[in-house]
Amino acid sequence: SKISQNLNYLQTKDQILRSLEELDLEYLDLLLIHEPYKNSLYMYEAMQEAFENKLIKSLGVSNFNENFLLEFMQKVVIKPVLNQCETHLLYQQKSLHKVLQKHDIFLQSWSPFIANKNEIFNHPILLDMAKKYLKTSAQIILNFLYKRDILLIPKSSNLQRMKQNLQIFDFELENKDLQKLMDLDKNKSFFGWYE
């Protein structure tokens, strides 16, 4: 679950209780702050309290850049378990990923396929690798990100593609192919979150 608006401490407490009631749950497995809001620290304080009261199992953030995250972590008691960010072949978040790994925080990709912007599935490098490994371009992308310890949220409403998205664990990309994929990084957001 996510808190997707700038709330104060009391509003956040109310939102957590309302979410539990609407979902008919005793606890949430994970609660995220959707983006770096002005009141993020107050919101997180309410989340930490809910964590201590066993209403939330894990706390996280979303779309926090490196600087905001480091400053934020100096002011909180319970560190987030993950930062859910735009992460894909063309925006690999290498620097942020290093910081997260240093602090034992997972990086989760909310758009590993870039919402198919730039026709990513038809990129010549991916098409060549798909032939070579007898996989789809999507499977090459997911395998690459997964092997870099990035958690994935691939979006699809197509049952066949959903099944294919799970078939990424039975092949290893060669080092030269990994490097080709690393070299595709443009280090620029396609959705405007970090500018």
PDB file of C-alpha atoms in Angstrom:
ATOM      1  CA  SER A   1       0.000   0.000   0.000  1.00  0.00           C
ATOM      2  CA  LYS A   2       1.120   3.590  -0.599  1.00  0.00           C
ATOM      3  CA  ILE A   3       0.384   6.973   0.857  1.00  0.00           C
ATOM      4  CA  SER A   4       0.081   9.125  -2.246  1.00  0.00           C
ATOM      5  CA  GLN A   5      -0.484  12.585  -0.853  1.00  0.00           C
ATOM      6  CA  ASN A   6       1.238  15.028   1.478  1.00  0.00           C
ATOM      7  CA  LEU A   7      -0.291  14.353   4.914  1.00  0.00           C
ATOM      8  CA  ASN A   8       0.591  15.458   8.429  1.00  0.00           C
ATOM      9  CA  TYR A   9       1.255  13.027  11.284  1.00  0.00           C
ATOM     10  CA  LEU A  10      -2.388  12.654  12.419  1.00  0.00           C
ATOM     11  CA  GLN A  11      -3.721  12.404   8.867  1.00  0.00           C
ATOM     12  CA  THR A  12      -1.192   9.644   8.166  1.00  0.00           C
ATOM     13  CA  LYS A  13      -2.281   7.715  11.268  1.00  0.00           C
ATOM     14  CA  ASP A  14      -5.891   8.025  10.103  1.00  0.00           C
ATOM     15  CA  GLN A  15      -4.955   6.947   6.565  1.00  0.00           C
ATOM     16  CA  ILE A  16      -3.233   3.803   7.877  1.00  0.00           C
ATOM     17  CA  LEU A  17      -6.264   2.839   9.956  1.00  0.00           C
ATOM     18  CA  ARG A  18      -8.619   3.615   7.063  1.00  0.00           C
ATOM     19  CA  SER A  19      -6.531   1.437   4.704  1.00  0.00           C
ATOM     20  CA  LEU A  20      -6.622  -1.466   7.142  1.00  0.00           C
ATOM     21  CA  GLU A  21     -10.378  -1.106   7.522  1.00  0.00           C
ATOM     22  CA  GLU A  22     -11.040  -0.826   3.769  1.00  0.00           C
ATOM     23  CA  LEU A  23      -8.843  -3.849   3.042  1.00  0.00           C
ATOM     24  CA  ASP A  24     -10.272  -5.740   6.031  1.00  0.00           C
ATOM     25  CA  LEU A  25      -6.777  -6.549   7.305  1.00  0.00           C
ATOM     26  CA  GLU A  26      -5.121  -6.644  10.706  1.00  0.00           C
ATOM     27  CA  TYR A  27      -1.822  -5.399   9.273  1.00  0.00           C
ATOM     28  CA  LEU A  28      -0.165  -4.246   6.046  1.00  0.00           C
ATOM     29  CA  ASP A  29       2.851  -6.165   4.771  1.00  0.00           C
ATOM     30  CA  LEU A  30       4.421  -2.991   3.379  1.00  0.00           C
ATOM     31  CA  LEU A  31       3.547   0.698   3.384  1.00  0.00           C
ATOM     32  CA  LEU A  32       5.343   3.219   1.171  1.00  0.00           C
ATOM     33  CA  ILE A  33       5.470   6.988   0.951  1.00  0.00           C
ATOM     34  CA  HIS A  34       4.819   7.567  -2.760  1.00  0.00           C
ATOM     35  CA  GLU A  35       7.287  10.422  -3.248  1.00  0.00           C
ATOM     36  CA  PRO A  36       9.388  12.874  -1.220  1.00  0.00           C
ATOM     37  CA  TYR A  37       6.668  15.086   0.212  1.00  0.00           C
ATOM     38  CA  LYS A  38       7.202  18.180   2.329  1.00  0.00           C
ATOM     39  CA  ASN A  39       5.782  16.251   5.315  1.00  0.00           C
ATOM     40  CA  SER A  40       7.612  12.969   4.624  1.00  0.00           C
ATOM     41  CA  LEU A  41       9.222  12.889   8.071  1.00  0.00           C
ATOM     42  CA  TYR A  42       5.898  13.414   9.865  1.00  0.00           C
ATOM     43  CA  MET A  43       4.289  10.782   7.687  1.00  0.00           C
ATOM     44  CA  TYR A  44       7.106   8.341   8.362  1.00  0.00           C
ATOM     45  CA  GLU A  45       6.880   9.026  12.104  1.00  0.00           C
ATOM     46  CA  ALA A  46       3.254   7.843  12.030  1.00  0.00           C
ATOM     47  CA  MET A  47       4.306   4.839   9.941  1.00  0.00           C
ATOM     48  CA  GLN A  48       7.041   3.943  12.453  1.00  0.00           C
ATOM     49  CA  GLU A  49       4.487   4.097  15.251  1.00  0.00           C
ATOM     50  CA  ALA A  50       2.159   1.794  13.287  1.00  0.00           C
ATOM     51  CA  PHE A  51       5.127  -0.539  12.722  1.00  0.00           C
ATOM     52  CA  GLU A  52       5.834  -0.643  16.470  1.00  0.00           C
ATOM     53  CA  ASN A  53       2.137  -1.386  17.064  1.00  0.00           C
ATOM     54  CA  LYS A  54       2.350  -4.272  14.547  1.00  0.00           C
ATOM     55  CA  LEU A  55      -0.052  -2.631  12.090  1.00  0.00           C
ATOM     56  CA  ILE A  56       2.656  -2.583   9.410  1.00  0.00           C
ATOM     57  CA  LYS A  57       5.310  -5.270   8.841  1.00  0.00           C
ATOM     58  CA  SER A  58       7.696  -3.213   6.662  1.00  0.00           C
ATOM     59  CA  LEU A  59       8.215   0.452   5.813  1.00  0.00           C
ATOM     60  CA  GLY A  60       9.396   1.830   2.500  1.00  0.00           C
ATOM     61  CA  VAL A  61       9.676   4.860   0.283  1.00  0.00           C
ATOM     62  CA  SER A  62       9.191   5.508  -3.401  1.00  0.00           C
ATOM     63  CA  ASN A  63      10.894   7.873  -5.832  1.00  0.00           C
ATOM     64  CA  PHE A  64      13.386   9.138  -3.244  1.00  0.00           C
ATOM     65  CA  ASN A  65      16.574  10.317  -4.942  1.00  0.00           C
ATOM     66  CA  GLU A  66      19.963   9.701  -3.378  1.00  0.00           C
ATOM     67  CA  ASN A  67      20.311  13.057  -1.581  1.00  0.00           C
ATOM     68  CA  PHE A  68      16.775  13.117  -0.199  1.00  0.00           C
ATOM     69  CA  LEU A  69      17.072   9.506   0.959  1.00  0.00           C
ATOM     70  CA  LEU A  70      20.388  10.030   2.783  1.00  0.00           C
ATOM     71  CA  GLU A  71      19.089  13.126   4.560  1.00  0.00           C
ATOM     72  CA  PHE A  72      15.812  11.362   5.368  1.00  0.00           C
ATOM     73  CA  MET A  73      17.589   8.326   6.849  1.00  0.00           C
ATOM     74  CA  GLN A  74      19.529  10.501   9.293  1.00  0.00           C
ATOM     75  CA  LYS A  75      16.219  11.586  10.824  1.00  0.00           C
ATOM     76  CA  VAL A  76      14.294   8.308  11.100  1.00  0.00           C
ATOM     77  CA  VAL A  77      14.576   5.464  13.608  1.00  0.00           C
ATOM     78  CA  ILE A  78      13.499   2.555  11.393  1.00  0.00           C
ATOM     79  CA  LYS A  79      15.173   2.572   7.997  1.00  0.00           C
ATOM     80  CA  PRO A  80      13.024   1.802   4.950  1.00  0.00           C
ATOM     81  CA  VAL A  81      13.353  -1.731   3.558  1.00  0.00           C
ATOM     82  CA  LEU A  82      13.014  -0.569  -0.038  1.00  0.00           C
ATOM     83  CA  ASN A  83      12.953   2.398  -2.357  1.00  0.00           C
ATOM     84  CA  GLN A  84      10.585   1.858  -5.283  1.00  0.00           C
ATOM     85  CA  CYS A  85      11.896   3.877  -8.237  1.00  0.00           C
ATOM     86  CA  GLU A  86      11.933   4.243 -11.971  1.00  0.00           C
ATOM     87  CA  THR A  87      14.625   1.724 -12.896  1.00  0.00           C
ATOM     88  CA  HIS A  88      15.133   0.088 -16.289  1.00  0.00           C
ATOM     89  CA  LEU A  89      17.742  -0.551 -18.992  1.00  0.00           C
ATOM     90  CA  LEU A  90      17.902   3.097 -20.013  1.00  0.00           C
ATOM     91  CA  TYR A  91      17.878   4.476 -16.444  1.00  0.00           C
ATOM     92  CA  GLN A  92      19.693   1.947 -14.299  1.00  0.00           C
ATOM     93  CA  GLN A  93      20.054   4.110 -11.160  1.00  0.00           C
ATOM     94  CA  LYS A  94      23.611   2.839 -10.599  1.00  0.00           C
ATOM     95  CA  SER A  95      24.625   5.474  -8.043  1.00  0.00           C
ATOM     96  CA  LEU A  96      21.367   5.230  -6.079  1.00  0.00           C
ATOM     97  CA  HIS A  97      21.576   1.434  -6.181  1.00  0.00           C
ATOM     98  CA  LYS A  98      25.064   1.519  -4.603  1.00  0.00           C
ATOM     99  CA  VAL A  99      23.819   3.749  -1.786  1.00  0.00           C
ATOM    100  CA  LEU A 100      20.823   1.494  -1.183  1.00  0.00           C
ATOM    101  CA  GLN A 101      22.998  -1.634  -1.127  1.00  0.00           C
ATOM    102  CA  LYS A 102      25.385   0.032   1.335  1.00  0.00           C
ATOM    103  CA  HIS A 103      22.421   0.564   3.684  1.00  0.00           C
ATOM    104  CA  ASP A 104      20.802  -2.851   3.042  1.00  0.00           C
ATOM    105  CA  ILE A 105      17.800  -1.291   1.323  1.00  0.00           C
ATOM    106  CA  PHE A 106      16.268  -2.950  -1.732  1.00  0.00           C
ATOM    107  CA  LEU A 107      15.778  -1.134  -5.013  1.00  0.00           C
ATOM    108  CA  GLN A 108      12.435  -2.000  -6.598  1.00  0.00           C
ATOM    109  CA  SER A 109      11.701  -1.142 -10.223  1.00  0.00           C
ATOM    110  CA  TRP A 110       8.166   0.123 -10.829  1.00  0.00           C
ATOM    111  CA  SER A 111       8.625   0.248 -14.602  1.00  0.00           C
ATOM    112  CA  PRO A 112      11.192  -2.262 -15.851  1.00  0.00           C
ATOM    113  CA  PHE A 113       9.793  -1.950 -19.396  1.00  0.00           C
ATOM    114  CA  ILE A 114       9.627   1.883 -19.426  1.00  0.00           C
ATOM    115  CA  ALA A 115       5.919   1.519 -20.252  1.00  0.00           C
ATOM    116  CA  ASN A 116       7.362   0.416 -23.630  1.00  0.00           C
ATOM    117  CA  LYS A 117       8.525   3.964 -24.351  1.00  0.00           C
ATOM    118  CA  ASN A 118      11.196   4.124 -27.059  1.00  0.00           C
ATOM    119  CA  GLU A 119       9.942   0.759 -28.342  1.00  0.00           C
ATOM    120  CA  ILE A 120      12.367  -0.871 -25.909  1.00  0.00           C
ATOM    121  CA  PHE A 121      11.293  -4.403 -26.834  1.00  0.00           C
ATOM    122  CA  ASN A 122      12.430  -3.776 -30.430  1.00  0.00           C
ATOM    123  CA  HIS A 123      15.891  -2.526 -29.521  1.00  0.00           C
ATOM    124  CA  PRO A 124      18.382  -4.361 -31.808  1.00  0.00           C
ATOM    125  CA  ILE A 125      20.570  -5.490 -28.898  1.00  0.00           C
ATOM    126  CA  LEU A 126      17.563  -7.016 -27.130  1.00  0.00           C
ATOM    127  CA  LEU A 127      16.285  -8.656 -30.309  1.00  0.00           C
ATOM    128  CA  ASP A 128      19.713 -10.232 -30.914  1.00  0.00           C
ATOM    129  CA  MET A 129      19.881 -11.517 -27.340  1.00  0.00           C
ATOM    130  CA  ALA A 130      16.321 -12.816 -27.495  1.00  0.00           C
ATOM    131  CA  LYS A 131      17.310 -14.940 -30.499  1.00  0.00           C
ATOM    132  CA  LYS A 132      20.548 -16.066 -28.887  1.00  0.00           C
ATOM    133  CA  TYR A 133      18.960 -17.134 -25.577  1.00  0.00           C
ATOM    134  CA  LEU A 134      15.585 -18.213 -27.042  1.00  0.00           C
ATOM    135  CA  LYS A 135      13.803 -15.723 -24.804  1.00  0.00           C
ATOM    136  CA  THR A 136      11.707 -12.589 -25.287  1.00  0.00           C
ATOM    137  CA  SER A 137      13.132  -9.075 -25.014  1.00  0.00           C
ATOM    138  CA  ALA A 138      11.089  -8.676 -21.828  1.00  0.00           C
ATOM    139  CA  GLN A 139      12.686 -11.787 -20.332  1.00  0.00           C
ATOM    140  CA  ILE A 140      16.168 -10.470 -21.170  1.00  0.00           C
ATOM    141  CA  ILE A 141      15.353  -7.167 -19.424  1.00  0.00           C
ATOM    142  CA  LEU A 142      13.898  -8.851 -16.336  1.00  0.00           C
ATOM    143  CA  ASN A 143      16.779 -11.321 -16.052  1.00  0.00           C
ATOM    144  CA  PHE A 144      19.318  -8.493 -16.314  1.00  0.00           C
ATOM    145  CA  LEU A 145      17.652  -6.409 -13.599  1.00  0.00           C
ATOM    146  CA  TYR A 146      16.981  -9.398 -11.340  1.00  0.00           C
ATOM    147  CA  LYS A 147      20.630 -10.506 -11.522  1.00  0.00           C
ATOM    148  CA  ARG A 148      21.561  -7.021 -10.298  1.00  0.00           C
ATOM    149  CA  ASP A 149      19.421  -7.609  -7.173  1.00  0.00           C
ATOM    150  CA  ILE A 150      16.656  -5.277  -8.292  1.00  0.00           C
ATOM    151  CA  LEU A 151      13.124  -6.233  -7.265  1.00  0.00           C
ATOM    152  CA  LEU A 152      10.701  -6.130 -10.173  1.00  0.00           C
ATOM    153  CA  ILE A 153       7.121  -5.061 -10.824  1.00  0.00           C
ATOM    154  CA  PRO A 154       6.507  -5.915 -14.484  1.00  0.00           C
ATOM    155  CA  LYS A 155       3.097  -4.693 -15.620  1.00  0.00           C
ATOM    156  CA  SER A 156       0.989  -6.807 -17.939  1.00  0.00           C
ATOM    157  CA  SER A 157      -2.665  -7.691 -18.319  1.00  0.00           C
ATOM    158  CA  ASN A 158      -1.836 -10.441 -20.818  1.00  0.00           C
ATOM    159  CA  LEU A 159      -1.782 -13.898 -19.179  1.00  0.00           C
ATOM    160  CA  GLN A 160       0.781 -15.277 -21.644  1.00  0.00           C
ATOM    161  CA  ARG A 161       3.171 -12.384 -20.931  1.00  0.00           C
ATOM    162  CA  MET A 162       2.655 -12.781 -17.188  1.00  0.00           C
ATOM    163  CA  LYS A 163       3.755 -16.407 -17.487  1.00  0.00           C
ATOM    164  CA  GLN A 164       6.737 -15.401 -19.619  1.00  0.00           C
ATOM    165  CA  ASN A 165       7.726 -12.786 -17.038  1.00  0.00           C
ATOM    166  CA  LEU A 166       8.166 -15.622 -14.534  1.00  0.00           C
ATOM    167  CA  GLN A 167      10.403 -17.625 -16.874  1.00  0.00           C
ATOM    168  CA  ILE A 168      13.582 -15.625 -16.296  1.00  0.00           C
ATOM    169  CA  PHE A 169      15.501 -17.885 -13.931  1.00  0.00           C
ATOM    170  CA  ASP A 170      16.615 -20.631 -16.318  1.00  0.00           C
ATOM    171  CA  PHE A 171      19.330 -18.783 -18.245  1.00  0.00           C
ATOM    172  CA  GLU A 172      22.490 -16.762 -17.598  1.00  0.00           C
ATOM    173  CA  LEU A 173      23.489 -13.794 -19.693  1.00  0.00           C
ATOM    174  CA  GLU A 174      27.130 -13.920 -20.776  1.00  0.00           C
ATOM    175  CA  ASN A 175      29.416 -11.196 -19.397  1.00  0.00           C
ATOM    176  CA  LYS A 176      29.762  -9.512 -22.806  1.00  0.00           C
ATOM    177  CA  ASP A 177      25.958  -9.354 -23.066  1.00  0.00           C
ATOM    178  CA  LEU A 178      25.652  -7.988 -19.534  1.00  0.00           C
ATOM    179  CA  GLN A 179      28.090  -5.245 -20.506  1.00  0.00           C
ATOM    180  CA  LYS A 180      26.103  -4.402 -23.645  1.00  0.00           C
ATOM    181  CA  LEU A 181      22.999  -3.978 -21.488  1.00  0.00           C
ATOM    182  CA  MET A 182      24.899  -1.908 -18.908  1.00  0.00           C
ATOM    183  CA  ASP A 183      26.067   0.362 -21.735  1.00  0.00           C
ATOM    184  CA  LEU A 184      22.465   1.162 -22.720  1.00  0.00           C
ATOM    185  CA  ASP A 185      22.091   3.292 -19.570  1.00  0.00           C
ATOM    186  CA  LYS A 186      21.347   6.933 -20.435  1.00  0.00           C
ATOM    187  CA  ASN A 187      21.129   7.874 -16.719  1.00  0.00           C
ATOM    188  CA  LYS A 188      18.023   9.981 -17.382  1.00  0.00           C
ATOM    189  CA  SER A 189      14.461   9.664 -16.142  1.00  0.00           C
ATOM    190  CA  PHE A 190      11.820   8.970 -18.783  1.00  0.00           C
ATOM    191  CA  PHE A 191       8.989   9.963 -16.440  1.00  0.00           C
ATOM    192  CA  GLY A 192      10.375  13.200 -14.964  1.00  0.00           C
ATOM    193  CA  TRP A 193      10.577  12.075 -11.335  1.00  0.00           C
ATOM    194  CA  TYR A 194      14.108  13.165 -10.587  1.00  0.00           C
ATOM    195  CA  GLU A 195      14.624  16.410 -12.480  1.00  0.00           C
TER     196      GLU A 195
END
